mmCIF file of N, CA and C in Angstrom:
data_model
loop_
_atom_site.group_PDB
_atom_site.id
_atom_site.type_symbol
_atom_site.label_atom_id
_atom_site.label_comp_id
_atom_site.label_asym_id
_atom_site.label_seq_id
_atom_site.Cartn_x
_atom_site.Cartn_y
_atom_site.Cartn_z
ATOM 1 N N UNK A 1 27.728 -53.089 15.493
ATOM 2 C CA UNK A 1 27.059 -51.951 16.038
ATOM 3 C C UNK A 1 25.670 -51.790 15.470
ATOM 4 N N UNK A 2 24.924 -50.957 16.119
ATOM 5 C CA UNK A 2 23.560 -50.680 15.661
ATOM 6 C C UNK A 2 23.611 -49.607 14.584
ATOM 7 N N UNK A 3 22.719 -49.708 13.642
ATOM 8 C CA UNK A 3 22.691 -48.735 12.546
ATOM 9 C C UNK A 3 21.579 -47.728 12.804
ATOM 10 N N UNK A 4 21.954 -46.649 13.455
ATOM 11 C CA UNK A 4 20.981 -45.604 13.764
ATOM 12 C C UNK A 4 20.724 -44.759 12.525
ATOM 13 N N UNK A 5 19.504 -44.298 12.373
ATOM 14 C CA UNK A 5 19.155 -43.401 11.287
ATOM 15 C C UNK A 5 18.875 -44.100 9.962
ATOM 16 N N UNK A 6 19.003 -45.401 9.890
ATOM 17 C CA UNK A 6 18.700 -46.108 8.645
ATOM 18 C C UNK A 6 17.260 -46.606 8.728
ATOM 19 N N UNK A 7 16.451 -46.158 7.785
ATOM 20 C CA UNK A 7 15.035 -46.537 7.785
ATOM 21 C C UNK A 7 14.740 -47.271 6.488
ATOM 22 N N UNK A 8 14.166 -48.435 6.591
ATOM 23 C CA UNK A 8 13.755 -49.181 5.410
ATOM 24 C C UNK A 8 12.289 -48.861 5.130
ATOM 25 N N UNK A 9 12.012 -48.281 3.975
ATOM 26 C CA UNK A 9 10.634 -47.973 3.602
ATOM 27 C C UNK A 9 9.971 -49.213 3.022
ATOM 28 N N UNK A 10 8.753 -49.456 3.457
ATOM 29 C CA UNK A 10 7.984 -50.557 2.881
ATOM 30 C C UNK A 10 7.494 -50.114 1.504
ATOM 31 N N UNK A 11 7.156 -51.051 0.617
ATOM 32 C CA UNK A 11 6.628 -50.663 -0.705
ATOM 33 C C UNK A 11 5.405 -49.757 -0.589
ATOM 34 N N UNK A 12 4.581 -49.987 0.428
ATOM 35 C CA UNK A 12 3.402 -49.146 0.626
ATOM 36 C C UNK A 12 3.783 -47.699 0.910
ATOM 37 N N UNK A 13 4.830 -47.524 1.710
ATOM 38 C CA UNK A 13 5.262 -46.167 2.064
ATOM 39 C C UNK A 13 5.747 -45.421 0.826
ATOM 40 N N UNK A 14 6.253 -46.136 -0.154
ATOM 41 C CA UNK A 14 6.730 -45.511 -1.384
ATOM 42 C C UNK A 14 5.562 -45.266 -2.345
ATOM 43 N N UNK A 15 4.626 -46.201 -2.430
ATOM 44 C CA UNK A 15 3.549 -46.108 -3.411
ATOM 45 C C UNK A 15 2.432 -45.151 -3.002
ATOM 46 N N UNK A 16 2.155 -45.021 -1.704
ATOM 47 C CA UNK A 16 1.055 -44.141 -1.273
ATOM 48 C C UNK A 16 1.205 -42.710 -1.788
ATOM 49 N N UNK A 17 2.405 -42.106 -1.661
ATOM 50 C CA UNK A 17 2.527 -40.745 -2.201
ATOM 51 C C UNK A 17 2.288 -40.686 -3.707
ATOM 52 N N UNK A 18 2.675 -41.730 -4.441
ATOM 53 C CA UNK A 18 2.458 -41.750 -5.889
ATOM 54 C C UNK A 18 0.970 -41.812 -6.213
ATOM 55 N N UNK A 19 0.223 -42.608 -5.455
ATOM 56 C CA UNK A 19 -1.236 -42.680 -5.663
ATOM 57 C C UNK A 19 -1.862 -41.317 -5.399
ATOM 58 N N UNK A 20 -1.367 -40.640 -4.383
ATOM 59 C CA UNK A 20 -1.903 -39.332 -4.016
ATOM 60 C C UNK A 20 -1.710 -38.331 -5.156
ATOM 61 N N UNK A 21 -0.584 -38.379 -5.840
ATOM 62 C CA UNK A 21 -0.318 -37.466 -6.945
ATOM 63 C C UNK A 21 -1.356 -37.648 -8.045
ATOM 64 N N UNK A 22 -1.698 -38.893 -8.378
ATOM 65 C CA UNK A 22 -2.707 -39.142 -9.413
ATOM 66 C C UNK A 22 -4.054 -38.553 -9.016
ATOM 67 N N UNK A 23 -4.446 -38.716 -7.771
ATOM 68 C CA UNK A 23 -5.716 -38.175 -7.303
ATOM 69 C C UNK A 23 -5.702 -36.654 -7.353
ATOM 70 N N UNK A 24 -4.593 -36.051 -6.938
ATOM 71 C CA UNK A 24 -4.523 -34.595 -6.920
ATOM 72 C C UNK A 24 -4.631 -34.013 -8.319
ATOM 73 N N UNK A 25 -4.094 -34.698 -9.337
ATOM 74 C CA UNK A 25 -4.184 -34.151 -10.696
ATOM 75 C C UNK A 25 -5.634 -34.142 -11.172
ATOM 76 N N UNK A 26 -6.430 -35.131 -10.764
ATOM 77 C CA UNK A 26 -7.856 -35.125 -11.107
ATOM 78 C C UNK A 26 -8.563 -33.986 -10.389
ATOM 79 N N UNK A 27 -8.215 -33.773 -9.125
ATOM 80 C CA UNK A 27 -8.820 -32.695 -8.345
ATOM 81 C C UNK A 27 -8.462 -31.348 -8.962
ATOM 82 N N UNK A 28 -7.207 -31.194 -9.417
ATOM 83 C CA UNK A 28 -6.788 -29.943 -10.024
ATOM 84 C C UNK A 28 -7.605 -29.627 -11.267
ATOM 85 N N UNK A 29 -7.960 -30.644 -12.053
ATOM 86 C CA UNK A 29 -8.766 -30.418 -13.245
ATOM 87 C C UNK A 29 -10.145 -29.886 -12.867
ATOM 88 N N UNK A 30 -10.714 -30.431 -11.801
ATOM 89 C CA UNK A 30 -12.005 -29.951 -11.308
ATOM 90 C C UNK A 30 -11.862 -28.534 -10.780
ATOM 91 N N UNK A 31 -10.792 -28.289 -9.997
ATOM 92 C CA UNK A 31 -10.550 -26.962 -9.447
ATOM 93 C C UNK A 31 -10.363 -25.930 -10.555
ATOM 94 N N UNK A 32 -9.684 -26.338 -11.622
ATOM 95 C CA UNK A 32 -9.441 -25.434 -12.753
ATOM 96 C C UNK A 32 -10.769 -24.898 -13.290
ATOM 97 N N UNK A 33 -11.726 -25.777 -13.487
ATOM 98 C CA UNK A 33 -13.040 -25.353 -13.988
ATOM 99 C C UNK A 33 -13.739 -24.453 -12.968
ATOM 100 N N UNK A 34 -13.615 -24.782 -11.693
ATOM 101 C CA UNK A 34 -14.230 -23.962 -10.645
ATOM 102 C C UNK A 34 -13.589 -22.575 -10.607
ATOM 103 N N UNK A 35 -12.258 -22.516 -10.778
ATOM 104 C CA UNK A 35 -11.568 -21.220 -10.795
ATOM 105 C C UNK A 35 -12.049 -20.365 -11.952
ATOM 106 N N UNK A 36 -12.231 -20.989 -13.113
ATOM 107 C CA UNK A 36 -12.688 -20.242 -14.290
ATOM 108 C C UNK A 36 -14.089 -19.696 -14.041
ATOM 109 N N UNK A 37 -14.984 -20.522 -13.494
ATOM 110 C CA UNK A 37 -16.350 -20.053 -13.203
ATOM 111 C C UNK A 37 -16.325 -18.913 -12.188
ATOM 112 N N UNK A 38 -15.515 -19.071 -11.156
ATOM 113 C CA UNK A 38 -15.442 -18.028 -10.117
ATOM 114 C C UNK A 38 -14.869 -16.735 -10.703
ATOM 115 N N UNK A 39 -13.827 -16.863 -11.536
ATOM 116 C CA UNK A 39 -13.233 -15.672 -12.153
ATOM 117 C C UNK A 39 -14.259 -14.973 -13.037
ATOM 118 N N UNK A 40 -15.048 -15.753 -13.784
ATOM 119 C CA UNK A 40 -16.068 -15.149 -14.645
ATOM 120 C C UNK A 40 -17.127 -14.419 -13.827
ATOM 121 N N UNK A 41 -17.565 -15.031 -12.714
ATOM 122 C CA UNK A 41 -18.530 -14.345 -11.838
ATOM 123 C C UNK A 41 -17.939 -13.045 -11.307
ATOM 124 N N UNK A 42 -16.679 -13.107 -10.922
ATOM 125 C CA UNK A 42 -15.991 -11.927 -10.394
ATOM 126 C C UNK A 42 -15.897 -10.843 -11.467
ATOM 127 N N UNK A 43 -15.510 -11.216 -12.676
ATOM 128 C CA UNK A 43 -15.411 -10.246 -13.779
ATOM 129 C C UNK A 43 -16.770 -9.644 -14.100
ATOM 130 N N UNK A 44 -17.816 -10.458 -14.104
ATOM 131 C CA UNK A 44 -19.172 -9.957 -14.350
ATOM 132 C C UNK A 44 -19.544 -8.910 -13.307
ATOM 133 N N UNK A 45 -19.228 -9.191 -12.050
ATOM 134 C CA UNK A 45 -19.559 -8.250 -10.970
ATOM 135 C C UNK A 45 -18.736 -6.971 -11.082
ATOM 136 N N UNK A 46 -17.468 -7.087 -11.452
ATOM 137 C CA UNK A 46 -16.635 -5.893 -11.650
ATOM 138 C C UNK A 46 -17.201 -5.035 -12.780
ATOM 139 N N UNK A 47 -17.640 -5.667 -13.871
ATOM 140 C CA UNK A 47 -18.248 -4.928 -14.990
ATOM 141 C C UNK A 47 -19.535 -4.250 -14.537
ATOM 142 N N UNK A 48 -20.354 -4.993 -13.784
ATOM 143 C CA UNK A 48 -21.633 -4.450 -13.314
ATOM 144 C C UNK A 48 -21.408 -3.208 -12.461
ATOM 145 N N UNK A 49 -20.359 -3.237 -11.649
ATOM 146 C CA UNK A 49 -20.043 -2.096 -10.781
ATOM 147 C C UNK A 49 -19.168 -1.054 -11.483
ATOM 148 N N UNK A 50 -18.895 -1.290 -12.767
ATOM 149 C CA UNK A 50 -18.089 -0.383 -13.591
ATOM 150 C C UNK A 50 -16.703 -0.134 -12.994
ATOM 151 N N UNK A 51 -16.095 -1.202 -12.488
ATOM 152 C CA UNK A 51 -14.736 -1.119 -11.947
ATOM 153 C C UNK A 51 -13.759 -1.618 -13.011
ATOM 154 N N UNK A 52 -12.780 -0.795 -13.382
ATOM 155 C CA UNK A 52 -11.835 -1.223 -14.423
ATOM 156 C C UNK A 52 -10.926 -2.352 -13.942
ATOM 157 N N UNK A 53 -10.740 -3.332 -14.809
ATOM 158 C CA UNK A 53 -9.847 -4.452 -14.496
ATOM 159 C C UNK A 53 -9.224 -4.960 -15.773
ATOM 160 N N UNK A 54 -8.118 -5.660 -15.626
ATOM 161 C CA UNK A 54 -7.417 -6.255 -16.756
ATOM 162 C C UNK A 54 -7.106 -7.697 -16.413
ATOM 163 N N UNK A 55 -7.274 -8.592 -17.369
ATOM 164 C CA UNK A 55 -6.837 -9.983 -17.204
ATOM 165 C C UNK A 55 -5.400 -10.067 -17.686
ATOM 166 N N UNK A 56 -4.503 -10.455 -16.801
ATOM 167 C CA UNK A 56 -3.084 -10.567 -17.146
ATOM 168 C C UNK A 56 -2.770 -12.024 -17.430
ATOM 169 N N UNK A 57 -2.424 -12.327 -18.674
ATOM 170 C CA UNK A 57 -2.049 -13.702 -19.026
ATOM 171 C C UNK A 57 -0.648 -13.957 -18.514
ATOM 172 N N UNK A 58 -0.462 -15.086 -17.828
ATOM 173 C CA UNK A 58 0.854 -15.423 -17.298
ATOM 174 C C UNK A 58 1.695 -16.067 -18.381
ATOM 175 N N UNK A 59 2.986 -15.791 -18.348
ATOM 176 C CA UNK A 59 3.916 -16.458 -19.252
ATOM 177 C C UNK A 59 4.097 -17.886 -18.776
ATOM 178 N N UNK A 60 4.277 -18.800 -19.703
ATOM 179 C CA UNK A 60 4.401 -20.222 -19.369
ATOM 180 C C UNK A 60 5.574 -20.496 -18.436
ATOM 181 N N UNK A 61 6.622 -19.679 -18.504
ATOM 182 C CA UNK A 61 7.822 -19.949 -17.711
ATOM 183 C C UNK A 61 7.753 -19.385 -16.294
ATOM 184 N N UNK A 62 6.838 -18.477 -16.023
ATOM 185 C CA UNK A 62 6.870 -17.768 -14.737
ATOM 186 C C UNK A 62 5.937 -18.383 -13.696
ATOM 187 N N UNK A 63 6.214 -19.604 -13.283
ATOM 188 C CA UNK A 63 5.457 -20.228 -12.201
ATOM 189 C C UNK A 63 3.994 -20.434 -12.526
ATOM 190 N N UNK A 64 3.646 -20.469 -13.791
ATOM 191 C CA UNK A 64 2.241 -20.618 -14.171
ATOM 192 C C UNK A 64 1.686 -21.977 -13.768
ATOM 193 N N UNK A 65 2.552 -22.955 -13.598
ATOM 194 C CA UNK A 65 2.087 -24.294 -13.221
ATOM 195 C C UNK A 65 1.442 -24.277 -11.840
ATOM 196 N N UNK A 66 1.872 -23.356 -10.989
ATOM 197 C CA UNK A 66 1.321 -23.299 -9.631
ATOM 198 C C UNK A 66 -0.171 -23.016 -9.653
ATOM 199 N N UNK A 67 -0.607 -22.125 -10.541
ATOM 200 C CA UNK A 67 -2.019 -21.771 -10.588
ATOM 201 C C UNK A 67 -2.682 -22.329 -11.837
ATOM 202 N N UNK A 68 -2.081 -23.342 -12.449
ATOM 203 C CA UNK A 68 -2.667 -23.929 -13.640
ATOM 204 C C UNK A 68 -2.749 -22.946 -14.801
ATOM 205 N N UNK A 69 -1.798 -22.019 -14.877
ATOM 206 C CA UNK A 69 -1.742 -21.006 -15.933
ATOM 207 C C UNK A 69 -2.990 -20.132 -15.944
ATOM 208 N N UNK A 70 -3.636 -19.992 -14.812
ATOM 209 C CA UNK A 70 -4.778 -19.090 -14.697
ATOM 210 C C UNK A 70 -4.302 -17.650 -14.820
ATOM 211 N N UNK A 71 -5.007 -16.823 -15.572
ATOM 212 C CA UNK A 71 -4.615 -15.417 -15.634
ATOM 213 C C UNK A 71 -4.865 -14.730 -14.293
ATOM 214 N N UNK A 72 -4.106 -13.697 -14.041
ATOM 215 C CA UNK A 72 -4.330 -12.879 -12.850
ATOM 216 C C UNK A 72 -5.239 -11.724 -13.230
ATOM 217 N N UNK A 73 -5.914 -11.186 -12.239
ATOM 218 C CA UNK A 73 -6.731 -9.988 -12.438
ATOM 219 C C UNK A 73 -5.985 -8.805 -11.857
ATOM 220 N N UNK A 74 -5.983 -7.704 -12.570
ATOM 221 C CA UNK A 74 -5.467 -6.445 -12.054
ATOM 222 C C UNK A 74 -6.665 -5.510 -11.973
ATOM 223 N N UNK A 75 -7.071 -5.161 -10.761
ATOM 224 C CA UNK A 75 -8.276 -4.359 -10.536
ATOM 225 C C UNK A 75 -7.866 -2.955 -10.117
ATOM 226 N N UNK A 76 -8.448 -1.955 -10.768
ATOM 227 C CA UNK A 76 -8.172 -0.547 -10.488
ATOM 228 C C UNK A 76 -6.684 -0.208 -10.561
ATOM 229 N N UNK A 77 -5.933 -1.008 -11.313
ATOM 230 C CA UNK A 77 -4.521 -0.735 -11.497
ATOM 231 C C UNK A 77 -3.638 -0.982 -10.283
ATOM 232 N N UNK A 78 -4.218 -1.472 -9.181
ATOM 233 C CA UNK A 78 -3.390 -1.645 -7.978
ATOM 234 C C UNK A 78 -3.603 -2.973 -7.253
ATOM 235 N N UNK A 79 -4.719 -3.648 -7.474
ATOM 236 C CA UNK A 79 -4.996 -4.897 -6.770
ATOM 237 C C UNK A 79 -4.770 -6.066 -7.716
ATOM 238 N N UNK A 80 -3.971 -7.027 -7.261
ATOM 239 C CA UNK A 80 -3.748 -8.251 -8.045
ATOM 240 C C UNK A 80 -4.491 -9.396 -7.360
ATOM 241 N N UNK A 81 -5.175 -10.196 -8.172
ATOM 242 C CA UNK A 81 -5.898 -11.364 -7.664
ATOM 243 C C UNK A 81 -5.567 -12.550 -8.551
ATOM 244 N N UNK A 82 -5.480 -13.725 -7.944
ATOM 245 C CA UNK A 82 -5.144 -14.940 -8.689
ATOM 246 C C UNK A 82 -5.992 -16.082 -8.169
ATOM 247 N N UNK A 83 -5.980 -17.204 -8.918
ATOM 248 C CA UNK A 83 -6.775 -18.370 -8.531
ATOM 249 C C UNK A 83 -6.360 -18.804 -7.133
ATOM 250 N N UNK A 84 -7.304 -19.153 -6.290
ATOM 251 C CA UNK A 84 -8.740 -19.414 -6.539
ATOM 252 C C UNK A 84 -9.642 -18.186 -6.418
ATOM 253 N N UNK A 85 -9.084 -16.983 -6.517
ATOM 254 C CA UNK A 85 -9.863 -15.746 -6.463
ATOM 255 C C UNK A 85 -10.677 -15.655 -5.172
ATOM 256 N N UNK A 86 -9.954 -15.787 -4.060
ATOM 257 C CA UNK A 86 -10.570 -15.682 -2.736
ATOM 258 C C UNK A 86 -9.942 -14.498 -2.000
ATOM 259 N N UNK A 87 -10.415 -14.244 -0.796
ATOM 260 C CA UNK A 87 -9.879 -13.149 0.017
ATOM 261 C C UNK A 87 -8.403 -13.373 0.353
ATOM 262 N N UNK A 88 -7.960 -14.618 0.322
ATOM 263 C CA UNK A 88 -6.562 -14.925 0.635
ATOM 264 C C UNK A 88 -5.664 -14.917 -0.597
ATOM 265 N N UNK A 89 -6.240 -14.813 -1.792
ATOM 266 C CA UNK A 89 -5.423 -14.881 -3.005
ATOM 267 C C UNK A 89 -5.455 -13.549 -3.751
ATOM 268 N N UNK A 90 -5.132 -12.482 -3.010
ATOM 269 C CA UNK A 90 -5.054 -11.163 -3.613
ATOM 270 C C UNK A 90 -4.067 -10.319 -2.816
ATOM 271 N N UNK A 91 -3.567 -9.278 -3.452
ATOM 272 C CA UNK A 91 -2.680 -8.358 -2.734
ATOM 273 C C UNK A 91 -2.899 -6.952 -3.263
ATOM 274 N N UNK A 92 -2.829 -6.005 -2.348
ATOM 275 C CA UNK A 92 -3.009 -4.604 -2.705
ATOM 276 C C UNK A 92 -2.471 -3.757 -1.571
ATOM 277 N N UNK A 93 -1.704 -2.734 -1.901
ATOM 278 C CA UNK A 93 -1.175 -1.845 -0.867
ATOM 279 C C UNK A 93 -2.230 -0.844 -0.399
ATOM 280 N N UNK A 94 -3.243 -0.601 -1.208
ATOM 281 C CA UNK A 94 -4.304 0.331 -0.847
ATOM 282 C C UNK A 94 -5.356 -0.416 -0.027
ATOM 283 N N UNK A 95 -5.388 -0.142 1.266
ATOM 284 C CA UNK A 95 -6.287 -0.863 2.185
ATOM 285 C C UNK A 95 -7.763 -0.653 1.844
ATOM 286 N N UNK A 96 -8.115 0.515 1.339
ATOM 287 C CA UNK A 96 -9.521 0.794 0.997
ATOM 288 C C UNK A 96 -9.947 -0.080 -0.172
ATOM 289 N N UNK A 97 -9.121 -0.119 -1.217
ATOM 290 C CA UNK A 97 -9.423 -0.957 -2.389
ATOM 291 C C UNK A 97 -9.484 -2.419 -1.970
ATOM 292 N N UNK A 98 -8.528 -2.859 -1.157
ATOM 293 C CA UNK A 98 -8.492 -4.243 -0.700
ATOM 294 C C UNK A 98 -9.763 -4.600 0.074
ATOM 295 N N UNK A 99 -10.190 -3.728 0.971
ATOM 296 C CA UNK A 99 -11.404 -3.961 1.754
ATOM 297 C C UNK A 99 -12.641 -4.047 0.887
ATOM 298 N N UNK A 100 -12.735 -3.169 -0.102
ATOM 299 C CA UNK A 100 -13.903 -3.179 -0.986
ATOM 300 C C UNK A 100 -13.912 -4.405 -1.886
ATOM 301 N N UNK A 101 -12.719 -4.834 -2.311
ATOM 302 C CA UNK A 101 -12.621 -6.048 -3.134
ATOM 303 C C UNK A 101 -13.083 -7.265 -2.329
ATOM 304 N N UNK A 102 -12.644 -7.357 -1.071
ATOM 305 C CA UNK A 102 -13.050 -8.492 -0.227
ATOM 306 C C UNK A 102 -14.552 -8.464 0.034
ATOM 307 N N UNK A 103 -15.117 -7.286 0.151
ATOM 308 C CA UNK A 103 -16.567 -7.151 0.307
ATOM 309 C C UNK A 103 -17.283 -7.634 -0.961
ATOM 310 N N UNK A 104 -16.734 -7.289 -2.119
ATOM 311 C CA UNK A 104 -17.295 -7.735 -3.399
ATOM 312 C C UNK A 104 -17.259 -9.262 -3.475
ATOM 313 N N UNK A 105 -16.151 -9.869 -3.013
ATOM 314 C CA UNK A 105 -16.051 -11.330 -3.016
ATOM 315 C C UNK A 105 -17.158 -11.962 -2.171
ATOM 316 N N UNK A 106 -17.436 -11.365 -1.025
ATOM 317 C CA UNK A 106 -18.518 -11.876 -0.163
ATOM 318 C C UNK A 106 -19.853 -11.787 -0.899
ATOM 319 N N UNK A 107 -20.061 -10.713 -1.661
ATOM 320 C CA UNK A 107 -21.312 -10.541 -2.400
ATOM 321 C C UNK A 107 -21.504 -11.617 -3.459
ATOM 322 N N UNK A 108 -20.431 -12.008 -4.167
ATOM 323 C CA UNK A 108 -20.606 -13.010 -5.222
ATOM 324 C C UNK A 108 -20.720 -14.416 -4.656
ATOM 325 N N UNK A 109 -20.357 -14.606 -3.381
ATOM 326 C CA UNK A 109 -20.481 -15.940 -2.775
ATOM 327 C C UNK A 109 -21.890 -16.222 -2.293
ATOM 328 N N UNK A 110 -22.702 -15.188 -2.161
ATOM 329 C CA UNK A 110 -24.065 -15.377 -1.645
ATOM 330 C C UNK A 110 -24.964 -16.038 -2.656
#
């Protein structure tokens, strides 16, 4: 009979994903530095506007590997932001605070 569903992977099909992992780890190191610079610009702007914020250090066990152990920002006690510190990497139930934070992000990108 025919063997349906059996797929033989070529060595290339196995090795390509492994090569990709090595490249991504180099990219992550570059991104890490970019995240730190962006976070510092963001913190400088928050200080300039006299907006209270706290840097929350993540515990090593709580999914910190996902964001490279980057600290989160807690702004005005209600908005959380994390790397890469973009409009898509924040959450806040207060729509006014969220809107103003996203506007601030646009200002630091100019």
